[in-house]
Short mmCIF file of C-alpha atoms and ligand atoms in Angstrom, two decimals:
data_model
loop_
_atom_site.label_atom_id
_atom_site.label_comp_id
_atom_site.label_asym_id
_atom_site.label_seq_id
_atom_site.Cartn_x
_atom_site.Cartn_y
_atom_site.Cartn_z
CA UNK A 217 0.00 0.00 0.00
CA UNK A 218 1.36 3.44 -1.08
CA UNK A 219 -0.16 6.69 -0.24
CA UNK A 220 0.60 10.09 -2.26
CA UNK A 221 -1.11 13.54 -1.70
CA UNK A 222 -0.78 16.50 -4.78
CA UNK A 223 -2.20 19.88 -4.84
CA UNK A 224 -5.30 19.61 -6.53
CA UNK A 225 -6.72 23.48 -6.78
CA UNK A 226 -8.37 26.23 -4.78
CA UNK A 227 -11.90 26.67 -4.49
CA UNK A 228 -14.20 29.95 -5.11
CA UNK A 229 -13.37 31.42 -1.64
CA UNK A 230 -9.60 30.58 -1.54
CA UNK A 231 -9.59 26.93 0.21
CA UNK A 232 -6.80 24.56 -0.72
CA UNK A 233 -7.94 22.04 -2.24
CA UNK A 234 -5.44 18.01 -2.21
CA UNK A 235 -5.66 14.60 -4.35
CA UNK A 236 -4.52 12.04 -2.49
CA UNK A 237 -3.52 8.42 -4.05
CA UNK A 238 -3.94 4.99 -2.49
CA UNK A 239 -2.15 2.19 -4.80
CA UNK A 240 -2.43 -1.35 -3.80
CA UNK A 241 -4.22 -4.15 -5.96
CA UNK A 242 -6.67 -0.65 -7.34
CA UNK A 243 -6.02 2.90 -7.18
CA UNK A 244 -7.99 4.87 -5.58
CA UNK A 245 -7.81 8.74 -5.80
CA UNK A 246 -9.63 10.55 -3.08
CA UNK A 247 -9.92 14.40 -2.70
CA UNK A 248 -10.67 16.51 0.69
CA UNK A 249 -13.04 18.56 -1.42
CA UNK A 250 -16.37 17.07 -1.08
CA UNK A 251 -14.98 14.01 0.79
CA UNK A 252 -14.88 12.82 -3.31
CA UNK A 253 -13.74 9.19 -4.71
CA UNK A 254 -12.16 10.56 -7.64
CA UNK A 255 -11.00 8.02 -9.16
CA UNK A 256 -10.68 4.50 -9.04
CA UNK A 257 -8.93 1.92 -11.45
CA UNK A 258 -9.25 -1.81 -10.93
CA UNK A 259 -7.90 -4.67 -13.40
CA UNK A 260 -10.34 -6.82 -15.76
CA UNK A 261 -9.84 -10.55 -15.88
CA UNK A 262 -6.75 -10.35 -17.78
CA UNK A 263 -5.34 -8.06 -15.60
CA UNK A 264 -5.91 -4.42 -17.75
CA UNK A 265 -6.22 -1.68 -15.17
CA UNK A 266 -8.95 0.66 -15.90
CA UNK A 267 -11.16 3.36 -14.53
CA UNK A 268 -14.90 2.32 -13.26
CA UNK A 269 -16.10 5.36 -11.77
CA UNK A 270 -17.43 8.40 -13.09
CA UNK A 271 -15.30 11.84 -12.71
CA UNK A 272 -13.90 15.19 -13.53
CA UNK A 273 -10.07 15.44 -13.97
CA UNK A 274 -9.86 18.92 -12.05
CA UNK A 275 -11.48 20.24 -9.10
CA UNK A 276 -13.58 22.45 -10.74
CA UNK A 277 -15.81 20.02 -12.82
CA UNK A 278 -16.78 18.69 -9.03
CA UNK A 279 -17.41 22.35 -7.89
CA UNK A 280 -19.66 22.98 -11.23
CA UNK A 281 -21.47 19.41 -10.96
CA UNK A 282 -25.06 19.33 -9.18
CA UNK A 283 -24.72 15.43 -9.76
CA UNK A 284 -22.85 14.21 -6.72
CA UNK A 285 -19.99 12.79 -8.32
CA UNK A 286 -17.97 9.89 -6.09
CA UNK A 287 -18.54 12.60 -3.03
CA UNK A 288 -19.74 11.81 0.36
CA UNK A 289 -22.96 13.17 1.18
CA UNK A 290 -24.52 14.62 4.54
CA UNK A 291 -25.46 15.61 6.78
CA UNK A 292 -28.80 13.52 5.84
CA UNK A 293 -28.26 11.23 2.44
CA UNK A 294 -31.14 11.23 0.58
CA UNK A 295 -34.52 13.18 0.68
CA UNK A 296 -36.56 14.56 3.97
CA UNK A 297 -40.07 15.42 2.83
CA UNK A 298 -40.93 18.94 2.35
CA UNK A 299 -37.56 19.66 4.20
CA UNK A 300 -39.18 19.53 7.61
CA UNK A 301 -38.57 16.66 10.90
CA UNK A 302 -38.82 16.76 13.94
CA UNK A 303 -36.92 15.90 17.19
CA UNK A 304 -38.57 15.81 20.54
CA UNK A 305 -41.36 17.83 19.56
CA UNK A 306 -38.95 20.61 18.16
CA UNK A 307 -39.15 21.44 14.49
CA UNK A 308 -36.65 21.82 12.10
CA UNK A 309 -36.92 23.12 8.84
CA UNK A 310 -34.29 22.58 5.88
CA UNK A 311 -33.30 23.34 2.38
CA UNK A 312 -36.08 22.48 -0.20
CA UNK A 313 -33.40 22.06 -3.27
CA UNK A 314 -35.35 19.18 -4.69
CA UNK A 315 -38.88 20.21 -5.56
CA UNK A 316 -40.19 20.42 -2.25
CA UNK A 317 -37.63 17.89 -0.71
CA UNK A 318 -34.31 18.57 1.15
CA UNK A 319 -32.10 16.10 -0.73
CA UNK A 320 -28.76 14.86 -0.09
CA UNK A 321 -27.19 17.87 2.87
CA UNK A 322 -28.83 21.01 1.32
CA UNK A 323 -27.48 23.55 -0.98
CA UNK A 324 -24.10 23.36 0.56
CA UNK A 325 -24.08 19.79 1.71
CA UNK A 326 -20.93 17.73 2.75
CA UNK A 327 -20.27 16.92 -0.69
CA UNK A 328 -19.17 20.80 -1.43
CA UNK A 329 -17.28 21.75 1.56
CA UNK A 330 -13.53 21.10 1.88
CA UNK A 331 -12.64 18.19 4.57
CA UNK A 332 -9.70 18.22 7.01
CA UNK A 333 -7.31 15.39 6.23
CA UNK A 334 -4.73 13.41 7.18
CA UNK A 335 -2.90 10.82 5.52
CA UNK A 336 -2.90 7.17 7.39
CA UNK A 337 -0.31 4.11 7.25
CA UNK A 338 -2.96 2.59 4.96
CA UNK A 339 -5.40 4.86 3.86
CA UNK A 340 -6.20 8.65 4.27
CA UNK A 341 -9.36 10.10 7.45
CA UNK A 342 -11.32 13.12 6.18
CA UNK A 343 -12.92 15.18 9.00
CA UNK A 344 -15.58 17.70 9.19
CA UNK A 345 -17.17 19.22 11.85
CA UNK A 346 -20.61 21.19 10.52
CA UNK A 347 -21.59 23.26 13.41
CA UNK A 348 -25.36 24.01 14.84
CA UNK A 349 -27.90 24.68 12.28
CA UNK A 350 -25.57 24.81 9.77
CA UNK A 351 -28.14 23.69 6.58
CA UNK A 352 -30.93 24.31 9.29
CA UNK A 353 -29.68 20.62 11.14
CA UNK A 354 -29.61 20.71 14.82
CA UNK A 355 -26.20 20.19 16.99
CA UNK A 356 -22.35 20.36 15.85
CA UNK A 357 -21.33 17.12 14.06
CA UNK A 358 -17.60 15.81 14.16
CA UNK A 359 -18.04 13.36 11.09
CA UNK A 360 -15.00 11.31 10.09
CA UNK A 361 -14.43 9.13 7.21
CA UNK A 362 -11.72 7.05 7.35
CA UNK A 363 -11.09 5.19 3.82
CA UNK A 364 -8.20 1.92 3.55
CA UNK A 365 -7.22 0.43 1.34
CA UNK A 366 -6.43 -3.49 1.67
CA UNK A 367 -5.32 -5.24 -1.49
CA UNK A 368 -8.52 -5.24 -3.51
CA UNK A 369 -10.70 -3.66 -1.00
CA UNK A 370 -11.47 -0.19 -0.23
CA UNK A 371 -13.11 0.24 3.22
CA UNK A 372 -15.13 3.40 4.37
CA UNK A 373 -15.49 3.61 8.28
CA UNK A 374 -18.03 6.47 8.95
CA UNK A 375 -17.75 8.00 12.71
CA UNK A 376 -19.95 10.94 13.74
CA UNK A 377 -21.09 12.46 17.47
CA UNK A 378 -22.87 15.45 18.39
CA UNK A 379 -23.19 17.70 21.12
CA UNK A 380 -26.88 17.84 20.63
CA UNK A 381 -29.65 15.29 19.60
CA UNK A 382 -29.57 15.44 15.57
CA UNK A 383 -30.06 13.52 12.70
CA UNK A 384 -27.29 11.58 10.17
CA UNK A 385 -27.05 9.45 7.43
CA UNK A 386 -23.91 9.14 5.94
CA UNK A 387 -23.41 7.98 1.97
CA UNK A 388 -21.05 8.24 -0.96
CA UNK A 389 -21.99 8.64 -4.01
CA UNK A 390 -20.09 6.76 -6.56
CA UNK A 391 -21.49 6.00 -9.82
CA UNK A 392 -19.85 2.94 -11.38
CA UNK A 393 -19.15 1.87 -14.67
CA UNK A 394 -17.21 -1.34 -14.65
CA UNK A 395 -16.46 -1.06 -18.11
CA UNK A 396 -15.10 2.03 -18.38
CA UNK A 397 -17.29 3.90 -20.48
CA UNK A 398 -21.01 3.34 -22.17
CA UNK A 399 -24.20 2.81 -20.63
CA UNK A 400 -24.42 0.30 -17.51
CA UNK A 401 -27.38 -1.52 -18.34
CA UNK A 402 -25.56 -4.59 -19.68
CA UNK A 403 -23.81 -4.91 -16.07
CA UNK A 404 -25.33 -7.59 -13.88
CA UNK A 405 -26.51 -7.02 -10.84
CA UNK A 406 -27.60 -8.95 -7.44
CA UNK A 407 -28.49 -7.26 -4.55
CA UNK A 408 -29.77 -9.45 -1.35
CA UNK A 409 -32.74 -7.99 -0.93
CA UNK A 410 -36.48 -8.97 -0.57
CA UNK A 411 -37.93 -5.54 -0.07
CA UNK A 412 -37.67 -2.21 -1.24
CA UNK A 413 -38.99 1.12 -0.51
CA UNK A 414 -41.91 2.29 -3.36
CA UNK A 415 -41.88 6.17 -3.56
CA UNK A 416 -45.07 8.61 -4.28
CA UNK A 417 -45.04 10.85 -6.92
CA UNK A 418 -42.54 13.18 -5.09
CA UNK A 419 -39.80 10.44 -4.50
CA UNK A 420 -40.75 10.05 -1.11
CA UNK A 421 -41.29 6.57 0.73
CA UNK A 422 -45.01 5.73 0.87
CA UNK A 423 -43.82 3.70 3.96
CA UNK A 424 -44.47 0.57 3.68
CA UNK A 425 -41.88 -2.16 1.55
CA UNK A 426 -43.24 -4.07 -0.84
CA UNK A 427 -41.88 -7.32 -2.16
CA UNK A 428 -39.40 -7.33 -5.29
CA UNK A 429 -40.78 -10.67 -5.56
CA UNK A 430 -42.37 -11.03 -9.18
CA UNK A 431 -41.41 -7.31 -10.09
CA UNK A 432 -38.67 -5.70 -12.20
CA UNK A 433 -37.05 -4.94 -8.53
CA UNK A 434 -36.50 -8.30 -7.80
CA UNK A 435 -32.33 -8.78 -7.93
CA UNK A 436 -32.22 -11.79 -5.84
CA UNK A 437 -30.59 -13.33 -9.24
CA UNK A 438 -27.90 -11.93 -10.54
CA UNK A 439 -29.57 -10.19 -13.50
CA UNK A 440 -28.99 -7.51 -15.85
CA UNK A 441 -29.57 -3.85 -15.01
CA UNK A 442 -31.44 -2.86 -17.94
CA UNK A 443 -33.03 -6.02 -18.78
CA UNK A 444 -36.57 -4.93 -16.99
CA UNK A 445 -35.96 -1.12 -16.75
CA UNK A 446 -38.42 -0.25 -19.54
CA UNK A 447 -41.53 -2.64 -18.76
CA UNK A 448 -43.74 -0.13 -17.51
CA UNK A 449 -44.06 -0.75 -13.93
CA UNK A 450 -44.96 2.26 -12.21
CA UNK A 451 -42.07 2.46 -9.92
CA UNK A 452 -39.81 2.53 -12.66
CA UNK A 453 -41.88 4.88 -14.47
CA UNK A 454 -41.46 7.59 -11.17
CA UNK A 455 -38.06 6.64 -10.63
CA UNK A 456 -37.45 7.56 -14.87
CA UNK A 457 -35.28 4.10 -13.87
CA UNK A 458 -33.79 2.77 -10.80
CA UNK A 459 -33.94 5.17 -7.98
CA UNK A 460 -35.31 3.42 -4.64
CA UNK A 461 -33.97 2.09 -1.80
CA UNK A 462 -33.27 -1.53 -0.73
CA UNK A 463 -33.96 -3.53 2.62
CA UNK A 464 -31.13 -5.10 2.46
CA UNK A 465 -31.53 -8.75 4.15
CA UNK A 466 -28.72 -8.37 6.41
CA UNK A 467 -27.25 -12.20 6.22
CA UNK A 468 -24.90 -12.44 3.42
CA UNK A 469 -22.07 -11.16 3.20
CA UNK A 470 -21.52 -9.24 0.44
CA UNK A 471 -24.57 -8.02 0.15
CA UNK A 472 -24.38 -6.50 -3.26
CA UNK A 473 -22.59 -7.77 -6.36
CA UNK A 474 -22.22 -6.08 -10.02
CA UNK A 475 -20.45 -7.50 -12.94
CA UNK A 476 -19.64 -6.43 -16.26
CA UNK A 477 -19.71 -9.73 -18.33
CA UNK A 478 -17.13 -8.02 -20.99
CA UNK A 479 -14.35 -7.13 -18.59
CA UNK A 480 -15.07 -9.68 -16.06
CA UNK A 481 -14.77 -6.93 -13.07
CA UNK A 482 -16.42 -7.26 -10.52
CA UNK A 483 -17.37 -4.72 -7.76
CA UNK A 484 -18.93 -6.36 -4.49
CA UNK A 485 -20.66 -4.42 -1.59
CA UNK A 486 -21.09 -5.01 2.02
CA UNK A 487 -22.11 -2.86 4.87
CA UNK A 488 -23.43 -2.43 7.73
CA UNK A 489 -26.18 -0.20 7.00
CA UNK A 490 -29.46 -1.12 6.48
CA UNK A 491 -30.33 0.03 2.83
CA UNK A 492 -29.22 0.82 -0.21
CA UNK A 493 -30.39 3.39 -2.73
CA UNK A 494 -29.85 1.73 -6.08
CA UNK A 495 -30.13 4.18 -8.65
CA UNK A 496 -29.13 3.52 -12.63
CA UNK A 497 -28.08 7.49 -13.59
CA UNK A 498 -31.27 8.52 -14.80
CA UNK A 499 -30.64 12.15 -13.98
CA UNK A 500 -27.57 12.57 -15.78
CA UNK A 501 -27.88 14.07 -18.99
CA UNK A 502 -24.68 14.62 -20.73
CA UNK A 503 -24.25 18.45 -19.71
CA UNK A 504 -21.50 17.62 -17.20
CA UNK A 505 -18.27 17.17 -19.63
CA UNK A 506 -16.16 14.27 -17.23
CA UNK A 507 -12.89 12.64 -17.91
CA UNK A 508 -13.78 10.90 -20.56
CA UNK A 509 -16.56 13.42 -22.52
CA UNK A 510 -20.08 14.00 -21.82
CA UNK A 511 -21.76 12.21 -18.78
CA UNK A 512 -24.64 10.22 -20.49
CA UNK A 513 -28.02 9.07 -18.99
CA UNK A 514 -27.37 5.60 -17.40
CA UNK A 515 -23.28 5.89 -18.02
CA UNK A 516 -23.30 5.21 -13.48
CA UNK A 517 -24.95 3.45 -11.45
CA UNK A 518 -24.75 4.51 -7.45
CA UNK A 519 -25.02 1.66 -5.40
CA UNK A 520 -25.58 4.21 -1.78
CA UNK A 521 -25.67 2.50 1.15
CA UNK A 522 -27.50 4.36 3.25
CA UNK A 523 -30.65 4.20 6.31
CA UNK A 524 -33.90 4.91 4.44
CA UNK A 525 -35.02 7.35 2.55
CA UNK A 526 -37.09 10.44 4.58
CA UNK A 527 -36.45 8.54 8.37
CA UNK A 528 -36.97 11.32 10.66
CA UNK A 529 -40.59 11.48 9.71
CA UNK A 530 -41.55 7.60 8.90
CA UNK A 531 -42.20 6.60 12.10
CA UNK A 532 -41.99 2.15 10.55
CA UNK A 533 -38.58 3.30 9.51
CA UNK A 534 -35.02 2.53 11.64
CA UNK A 535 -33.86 5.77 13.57
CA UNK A 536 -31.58 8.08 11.65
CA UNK A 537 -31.66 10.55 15.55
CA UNK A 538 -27.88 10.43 17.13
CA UNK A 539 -28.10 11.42 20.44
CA UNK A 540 -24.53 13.43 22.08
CA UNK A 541 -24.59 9.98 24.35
CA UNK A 542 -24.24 8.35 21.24
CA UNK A 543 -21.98 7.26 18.59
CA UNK A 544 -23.00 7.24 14.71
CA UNK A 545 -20.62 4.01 13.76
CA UNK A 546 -20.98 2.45 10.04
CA UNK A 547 -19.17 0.76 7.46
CA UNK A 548 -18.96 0.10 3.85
CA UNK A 549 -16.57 -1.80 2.24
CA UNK A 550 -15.77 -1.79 -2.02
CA UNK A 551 -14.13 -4.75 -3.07
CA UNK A 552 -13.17 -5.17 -6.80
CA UNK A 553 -12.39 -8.64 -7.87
CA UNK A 554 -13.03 -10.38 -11.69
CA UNK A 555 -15.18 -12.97 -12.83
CA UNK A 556 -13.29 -15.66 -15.48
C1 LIG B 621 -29.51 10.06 -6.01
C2 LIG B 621 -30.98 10.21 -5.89
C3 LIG B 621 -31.51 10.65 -7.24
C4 LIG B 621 -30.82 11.92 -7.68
C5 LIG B 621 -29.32 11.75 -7.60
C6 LIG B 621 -28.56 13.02 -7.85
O1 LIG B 621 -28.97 9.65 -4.78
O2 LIG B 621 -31.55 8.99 -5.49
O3 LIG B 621 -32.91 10.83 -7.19
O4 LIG B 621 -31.26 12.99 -6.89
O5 LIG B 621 -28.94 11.31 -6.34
O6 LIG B 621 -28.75 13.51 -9.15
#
């Protein structure tokens, strides 16, 4: 394992911006603005390194981008109807940047604010502390990420406290292209799942789960992304694609698997979280200009492991509240192998 930091930039209002470089079996590039995966290259079966996530080669593309591009989102991943929760009987009202939602941390969410770091013996911890009602969220969060890299695997360890009760939900949001380029619905996919999370009209939970049994949702098979996405089902329809979260069952380990049957890469998924919003790219619509050209409909898919969608007011839902007695602990873990 080798670690490298660059200068990478300086943003708007005059913050210094690093790259940093983790080589082992991949590379992974990682920058302190936005908490971002840059980059990461990973072999195909006959051992030909190449890139399988989506990026910008400068800072700036990631400052420009509304898309969420490899960077870690908070302080609340995901959307909070009508940008309004509660906590003890105390409201709170947020950002609506999404129609009426609050999605993903607000207008200035964790994924566009620069993150302390400091390099590791095998891997690189980005800190931020957002302070009280900064976004409109209650209570100063100390959030670390702490990303290692073991041969083939690239492990994120979230940490967060606060000195007041708030609530967190932690993500990054990758989108992955195993092949390097094109459109990802020839990739296979299998996520260990039985339920997932149907949205109204507004992308919000309705919730209750439903089954993915006998529906286009149903990935309990290893089966190709785009093989159902245009049959009509009304989730789909909402979602213009994938774009809903997963129960994910919790027993396997991993819990996720994509393959891209040309290259033979493989990316695998585990965490400790209890969801994951699978969602096939169907936002992206080639204005963004990334590394490689334009960044096409359905070029990514995010694979965000995450705690539901809209928590702090679905009352059926696992708490997203993190009390200051209380530690916010999770992990997710990237591991890139090949299929022969
Ligand atoms: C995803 C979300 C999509 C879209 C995207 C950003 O996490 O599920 O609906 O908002 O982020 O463009």
């Amino acid at each position: 394992m080798e670690t490298t930091s660059e200068p990478w930039g300086i943003t708007p209002s005059g913050e210094r911006v690093k790259l940093f470089t983790l080589s082992d079996e991949i590379t992974v590039k990682i920058s302190n603005y936005g908490g971002t995966i840059v980059s990461i290259q990973a072999p195909d079966r006959s051992g030909r390194m190449g890139e399988v996530t989506l990026g910008f080669n400068t800072v700036d593309g990631y400052i420009n981008s509304d898309f969420y591009l490899g960077a870690t989102i908070g302080r609340y991943a995901n959307r909070i109807a009508n940008g309004e929760f509660y906590i003890d009987g105390e409201a709170y009202k947020l950002a609506q940047n999404n129609g009426p939602n609050h999605l993903h941390g607000g207008i200035k969410g964790y994924d566009k604010v620069v993150w302390d770091a400091e390099l590791l013996e095998s891997g690189l911890r980005l800190s931020y502390r957002s302070t009280d009602m900064e976004e409109g969220y209650p209570g100063t969060l100390e959030a670390s990420i702490t990303f290692t890299l073991r041969e083939d695997r690239l492990e994120l360890d979230y940490l967060a406290v606060t000195d007041n009760p708030t609530v967190v939900n932690l993500t990054n949001h990758a989108y992955f292209n195993l092949a390097g380029g094109g459109s990802v619905l020839r990739h296979r996919l299998w996520i260990d799942s039985d339920r997932y999370s149907p949205v109204g009209e507004n992308m919000i939970p309705l919730g209750k789960h439903d089954v993915v049994e006998g529906t286009p949702f149903d990935f309990r098979e290893a089966t190709e992304v785009g093989g159902r996405i245009n049959d009509g089902h009304v989730q789909l329809e909402r979602g213009g694609g994938y774009d809903h979260n997963y129960v994910l069952n919790q027993i396997s380990n991993p819990q996720i698997r994509v393959t891209e049957p040309e290259s033979g890469r493989t990316l695998e998924v585990s965490t400790t979280m209890p969801g994951v919003q699978f969602y096939t790219g169907n936002f992206l619509d080639g204005s963004d200009k990334g590394r490689n050209g334009p960044i096409n409909r359905r070029s990514g898919l995010c694979l965000e492991t995450q705690f539901f969608p809209d928590s702090p007011n679905q009352p059926d839902f696992p708490s997203t509240i993190l009390r200051p007695c209380e530690k916010y602990i999770e992990k997710t873990v990237y591991r890139f192998t090949t299929e022969s």
